[in-house]
Amino acid sequence: PLPLPPRWAFKIYDDYMKKGSKDAKDAKPNPTKDDAVEDLTKATAAFSLSSKSKSPPSSSSTSNFASSQGSAASSSSRRSSGIDNDMDALQTMHHRLSQSFAKGVAAVDCEKPADLPTATKWVTRYVDYTSKYGLGFLLNDGSAGVYFNDSTKVVLAPEGETFEYVERRKTAEGDRRGDHVRETHTLTTYPASLQKKVILLKHFRNYLVEQNKREEETAETPPPPVEAFVTPANDDDNSLVYLKKWVRTRHAILFRLSNRTVQVVFFDHTEVLLSAEARSVTYVDKNRQRSTHSLAAVMSEPRADIAKRLKYTKDILHQLITGAKR
């Protein structure tokens, strides 16, 4: 099994990031200074981004972008995501994986992959520019966004006009964490306070889309069919999916999406996606071939390649959970 790096090696960008860091100051908008915005535009116009890590800053590629998820087109609507049960979901995933490795197949539900909901959204490309701004990401449905250094998030719909801005806000006195509050805007109508972040969103998206197209043109194997990227008709949540947390380790990078999907991109070009509280496992091998399994099947069949990556994922989840409790 892959060794787990020491605790200090984990660099966690989550909702509990301490305020006032040097990087966060770089990402903080200051719309009252036109010269600052002009400097930002010049600095990111070419956007020759460099990764902080020596590991490859990319994952799988897509051939086409699906249609818009149909998010609200209002330029100033606000809504709260309600009670955040994100940590509970991570604990459920970790518990299910721990029980599976401790007791084997008998500890997990013997469900067939067809009976389980599988991951419909995942990160296809990302770029780490946390040295100044944040981490940009491109999802398989064509939406793109940024996880900023101040822990705010923004995601642009596939059609490229509507975007959602997400930040934590205290909704009651004594509320230590607050709720995730979403604001829906368009690229032509948004608060002045978001000006710099909208500029960055555009540059991140343009860079990632361009890199994605270049990879498609030079790919030796054809990309997956577009049908794999279409949102299921029974998806009753029309909110855009965004990157909620991410963690980089020595061997992989973990993405926690707002729809509770956990994606682990290993630097050997394999991936693991967990959905349905870790009952459903999607594995991407080194040849970019995807296969979906139930957790019970992985435990019962001789799939050491998937099992050892699930064990490493379990260890990362443990670090996330214990780190949040401190």
Coordinates of C-alpha atoms in Angstrom, one line a residue:
P1 CA 0.0 0.0 0.0
L2 CA 1.0 3.6 -0.6
P3 CA 2.6 5.1 2.5
L4 CA 0.8 8.0 4.2
P5 CA 2.8 11.2 4.4
P6 CA 3.3 12.7 7.9
R7 CA 0.5 15.1 9.1
W8 CA 2.6 18.2 8.5
A9 CA 2.9 17.3 4.9
F10 CA -0.8 17.8 4.3
K11 CA -1.7 21.2 3.0
I12 CA -5.4 21.6 3.5
Y13 CA -7.4 24.4 1.8
D14 CA -10.8 24.1 3.5
D15 CA -13.4 26.3 5.0
Y16 CA -11.5 26.6 8.2
M17 CA -8.5 28.3 6.7
K18 CA -7.1 30.9 9.0
K19 CA -7.9 34.5 7.9
G20 CA -5.2 37.0 7.3
S21 CA -2.7 34.9 5.4
K22 CA -0.4 36.5 2.9
D23 CA -2.0 34.6 0.0
A24 CA -5.5 35.6 1.1
K25 CA -4.6 39.2 1.0
D26 CA -3.6 38.8 -2.7
A27 CA -7.0 37.3 -3.4
K28 CA -9.0 39.9 -1.5
P29 CA -11.0 42.2 -3.9
N30 CA -10.4 45.9 -3.8
P31 CA -12.8 47.4 -6.4
T32 CA -12.2 51.0 -5.3
K33 CA -8.8 51.0 -6.9
D34 CA -9.0 51.0 -10.7
D35 CA -5.2 50.8 -11.0
A36 CA -5.1 47.6 -8.9
V37 CA -7.7 46.0 -11.3
E38 CA -5.7 47.1 -14.3
D39 CA -2.5 45.7 -12.9
L40 CA -4.3 42.4 -12.2
T41 CA -5.6 42.2 -15.8
K42 CA -2.1 42.8 -17.2
A43 CA -0.6 40.3 -14.8
T44 CA -3.0 37.5 -15.8
A45 CA -3.6 38.3 -19.4
A46 CA -1.1 35.8 -20.7
F47 CA -1.8 33.6 -17.6
S48 CA 1.3 31.4 -17.9
L49 CA 0.4 29.5 -14.8
S50 CA 3.0 27.4 -13.0
S51 CA 2.2 24.7 -10.5
K52 CA 3.6 24.8 -7.0
S53 CA 4.0 21.0 -7.2
K54 CA 6.4 19.1 -9.3
S55 CA 3.6 16.6 -10.0
P56 CA 1.6 17.0 -13.2
P57 CA -1.2 19.6 -12.7
S58 CA -3.8 17.9 -14.8
S59 CA -6.1 14.9 -14.9
S60 CA -8.4 13.4 -17.6
S61 CA -9.6 15.3 -20.6
T62 CA -13.0 15.7 -22.2
S63 CA -14.1 15.9 -25.8
N64 CA -17.1 18.2 -25.6
F65 CA -18.9 20.3 -23.1
A66 CA -22.5 19.4 -22.1
S67 CA -25.3 21.9 -22.1
S68 CA -26.0 24.2 -19.2
Q69 CA -27.3 22.8 -15.9
G70 CA -30.1 25.3 -16.1
S71 CA -29.0 27.4 -13.1
A72 CA -31.0 30.5 -12.2
A73 CA -30.3 33.4 -14.6
S74 CA -31.0 36.1 -12.0
S75 CA -28.1 38.5 -11.7
S76 CA -28.4 39.0 -8.0
S77 CA -30.2 36.1 -6.3
R78 CA -29.0 34.8 -3.0
R79 CA -29.6 31.6 -1.2
S80 CA -28.1 29.7 1.8
S81 CA -27.0 26.1 1.4
G82 CA -28.5 25.5 4.9
I83 CA -26.9 23.3 7.5
D84 CA -23.6 22.0 6.4
N85 CA -23.4 18.3 6.9
D86 CA -20.2 18.0 4.9
M87 CA -18.2 16.6 7.8
D88 CA -20.8 14.0 8.6
A89 CA -20.7 12.8 5.0
L90 CA -16.9 12.5 5.2
Q91 CA -17.2 10.6 8.4
T92 CA -19.7 8.2 6.8
M93 CA -17.4 7.6 3.9
H94 CA -14.4 7.0 6.2
H95 CA -16.4 4.6 8.4
R96 CA -17.6 2.6 5.5
L97 CA -14.1 2.2 4.1
S98 CA -12.7 1.4 7.5
Q99 CA -15.3 -1.3 8.1
S100 CA -14.7 -2.8 4.7
F101 CA -11.0 -3.2 5.2
A102 CA -11.4 -4.4 8.7
K103 CA -14.1 -7.0 8.1
G104 CA -14.1 -7.6 4.3
V105 CA -17.0 -7.9 2.0
A106 CA -19.4 -8.8 4.8
A107 CA -19.2 -5.3 6.2
V108 CA -20.5 -3.6 3.1
D109 CA -23.8 -3.6 1.2
C110 CA -23.9 -6.2 -1.6
E111 CA -25.4 -3.9 -4.1
K112 CA -24.8 -4.0 -7.9
P113 CA -23.2 -0.9 -9.6
A114 CA -26.4 -0.4 -11.6
D115 CA -28.4 0.0 -8.3
L116 CA -26.1 2.7 -7.0
P117 CA -25.9 6.4 -8.0
T118 CA -22.6 7.0 -9.7
A119 CA -20.5 10.2 -9.9
T120 CA -21.9 12.5 -12.6
K121 CA -19.5 15.4 -12.0
W122 CA -15.7 15.4 -11.6
V123 CA -12.7 17.5 -12.1
T124 CA -11.1 16.9 -15.6
R125 CA -8.3 19.6 -15.3
Y126 CA -6.9 21.8 -12.6
V127 CA -4.1 24.3 -12.1
D128 CA -2.5 25.2 -8.8
Y129 CA -1.9 28.9 -8.6
T130 CA -2.2 29.2 -4.8
S131 CA 1.1 31.1 -4.7
K132 CA -1.0 34.2 -5.6
Y133 CA -4.7 33.5 -6.2
G134 CA -6.1 30.0 -5.7
L135 CA -6.8 26.7 -7.5
G136 CA -8.7 26.7 -10.8
F137 CA -10.7 23.7 -12.0
L138 CA -12.6 22.5 -15.0
L139 CA -15.5 20.0 -14.6
N140 CA -16.6 17.3 -17.1
D141 CA -19.8 19.2 -17.9
G142 CA -17.9 22.3 -19.0
S143 CA -18.3 24.4 -15.9
A144 CA -15.2 26.0 -14.5
G145 CA -14.3 27.7 -11.3
V146 CA -11.8 28.8 -8.7
Y147 CA -11.2 28.0 -5.1
F148 CA -9.6 31.2 -3.9
N149 CA -7.0 31.5 -1.2
D150 CA -9.5 33.2 1.1
S151 CA -11.7 30.0 0.9
T152 CA -14.4 31.7 -1.2
K153 CA -15.5 29.8 -4.3
V154 CA -16.8 30.7 -7.7
V155 CA -18.1 28.5 -10.5
L156 CA -19.1 29.5 -14.0
A157 CA -21.9 27.6 -15.8
P158 CA -21.1 25.7 -19.0
E159 CA -22.7 28.2 -21.2
G160 CA -20.2 30.8 -19.9
E161 CA -22.5 33.6 -18.7
T162 CA -24.0 32.7 -15.3
F163 CA -21.8 32.1 -12.3
E164 CA -22.3 31.4 -8.6
Y165 CA -20.2 32.9 -5.8
V166 CA -20.0 31.0 -2.6
E167 CA -18.8 32.1 0.8
R168 CA -19.4 31.3 4.5
R169 CA -21.5 33.8 6.4
K170 CA -22.7 33.8 10.0
T171 CA -26.5 33.7 10.0
A172 CA -27.0 34.0 13.8
E173 CA -25.3 35.3 16.8
G174 CA -22.9 32.8 18.3
D175 CA -22.6 30.9 15.0
R176 CA -18.9 30.1 14.7
R177 CA -18.9 28.7 11.2
G178 CA -21.9 30.0 9.4
D179 CA -23.6 28.7 6.3
H180 CA -22.5 28.5 2.8
V181 CA -24.3 31.4 1.0
R182 CA -24.6 31.3 -2.8
E183 CA -25.0 34.4 -4.9
T184 CA -26.0 34.0 -8.6
H185 CA -24.8 36.7 -11.0
T186 CA -23.8 37.0 -14.7
L187 CA -20.5 38.1 -16.2
T188 CA -22.1 41.4 -17.1
T189 CA -24.0 42.2 -13.9
Y190 CA -22.3 41.6 -10.6
P191 CA -21.2 43.5 -7.4
A192 CA -18.2 45.8 -7.7
S193 CA -16.7 43.8 -4.8
L194 CA -16.3 40.8 -7.1
Q195 CA -14.6 42.6 -9.9
K196 CA -11.1 41.1 -9.4
K197 CA -12.4 37.6 -8.8
V198 CA -14.5 37.7 -11.9
I199 CA -11.4 38.7 -13.9
L200 CA -9.5 35.8 -12.4
L201 CA -12.4 33.4 -13.1
K202 CA -12.4 34.4 -16.8
H203 CA -8.6 33.9 -17.1
F204 CA -8.6 30.6 -15.2
R205 CA -11.4 29.3 -17.4
N206 CA -9.8 30.4 -20.7
Y207 CA -6.5 28.8 -19.7
L208 CA -8.0 25.5 -18.7
V209 CA -10.3 25.3 -21.7
E210 CA -7.4 26.0 -24.0
Q211 CA -5.2 23.4 -22.4
N212 CA -8.1 20.9 -22.6
K213 CA -8.4 21.5 -26.3
R214 CA -4.7 21.1 -26.9
E215 CA -4.7 17.8 -25.1
E216 CA -7.7 16.6 -27.2
E217 CA -5.9 17.5 -30.4
T218 CA -2.7 15.6 -29.5
A219 CA -4.4 12.6 -27.7
E220 CA -3.5 9.2 -29.0
T221 CA -6.7 7.7 -27.8
P222 CA -10.2 9.2 -28.4
P223 CA -11.8 11.0 -25.5
P224 CA -14.8 9.6 -23.7
P225 CA -18.2 10.1 -25.5
V226 CA -20.2 13.3 -24.7
E227 CA -23.1 11.2 -23.3
A228 CA -20.9 10.5 -20.2
F229 CA -20.9 14.2 -19.4
V230 CA -24.7 15.0 -19.5
T231 CA -26.4 15.6 -16.3
P232 CA -29.1 12.9 -15.6
A233 CA -32.6 14.0 -16.1
N234 CA -33.6 13.1 -12.5
D235 CA -31.0 15.5 -11.1
D236 CA -33.4 17.8 -9.2
D237 CA -30.8 20.1 -7.9
N238 CA -30.1 22.9 -10.4
S239 CA -27.3 24.4 -8.4
L240 CA -23.9 24.5 -10.0
V241 CA -21.4 22.0 -8.5
Y242 CA -18.3 23.6 -7.2
L243 CA -15.0 22.6 -5.4
K244 CA -15.7 22.7 -1.7
K245 CA -12.4 21.4 -0.4
W246 CA -9.1 20.1 -1.7
V247 CA -6.0 18.4 -0.3
R248 CA -2.7 17.8 -1.9
T249 CA -0.5 14.9 -0.6
R250 CA 2.8 13.4 -1.7
H251 CA 1.0 10.9 -4.0
A252 CA -2.3 12.5 -4.9
I253 CA -4.7 15.4 -4.8
L254 CA -8.2 15.0 -3.3
F255 CA -11.2 17.1 -4.5
R256 CA -14.4 17.3 -2.4
L257 CA -17.2 18.6 -4.6
S258 CA -20.3 20.3 -3.3
N259 CA -22.5 17.3 -4.4
R260 CA -20.5 15.2 -1.9
T261 CA -18.5 13.4 -4.5
V262 CA -14.9 12.7 -3.5
Q263 CA -12.3 12.4 -6.3
V264 CA -8.7 11.4 -5.7
V265 CA -6.4 12.0 -8.6
F266 CA -3.1 10.1 -8.2
F267 CA 0.1 11.3 -9.7
D268 CA 0.5 8.0 -11.6
H269 CA -2.5 9.1 -13.7
T270 CA -5.1 6.9 -12.0
E271 CA -8.2 8.2 -10.2
V272 CA -10.8 7.1 -7.7
L273 CA -14.2 8.7 -7.4
L274 CA -16.5 7.9 -4.4
S275 CA -20.2 8.6 -4.4
A276 CA -23.3 7.4 -2.6
E277 CA -21.5 7.6 0.7
A278 CA -18.6 5.5 -0.7
R279 CA -20.9 2.6 -1.7
S280 CA -20.1 3.4 -5.4
V281 CA -16.5 3.4 -6.7
T282 CA -15.5 4.7 -10.1
Y283 CA -11.9 3.8 -11.0
V284 CA -9.9 5.4 -13.9
D285 CA -6.9 3.3 -14.8
K286 CA -3.6 4.5 -16.4
N287 CA -5.2 4.1 -19.9
R288 CA -8.0 6.5 -19.0
Q289 CA -10.6 3.7 -19.0
R290 CA -13.4 4.2 -16.5
S291 CA -15.2 1.4 -14.6
T292 CA -17.7 1.5 -11.8
H293 CA -18.0 -1.0 -9.0
S294 CA -19.8 -1.4 -5.7
L295 CA -17.6 -1.3 -2.7
A296 CA -18.6 -4.8 -1.9
A297 CA -17.4 -6.0 -5.3
V298 CA -14.0 -4.3 -4.8
M299 CA -13.6 -6.1 -1.5
S300 CA -14.7 -9.5 -2.9
E301 CA -12.9 -9.4 -6.2
P302 CA -9.1 -9.6 -6.7
R303 CA -8.7 -5.8 -7.5
A304 CA -5.6 -4.9 -5.6
D305 CA -5.1 -1.9 -7.8
I306 CA -8.4 -0.3 -6.7
A307 CA -8.2 -1.6 -3.1
K308 CA -4.8 0.0 -2.3
R309 CA -6.0 3.3 -3.7
L310 CA -9.1 3.1 -1.6
K311 CA -7.0 2.5 1.5
Y312 CA -4.9 5.6 0.7
T313 CA -8.1 7.5 0.2
K314 CA -9.4 6.3 3.6
D315 CA -6.2 7.6 5.2
I316 CA -6.6 11.1 3.6
L317 CA -10.2 11.3 4.8
H318 CA -9.0 10.4 8.3
Q319 CA -6.5 13.3 8.2
L320 CA -9.3 15.7 7.0
I321 CA -11.6 14.7 9.8
T322 CA -9.1 14.8 12.6
G323 CA -7.7 18.0 11.3
A324 CA -11.1 19.7 11.3
K325 CA -11.7 18.6 14.9
R326 CA -8.5 20.3 16.2

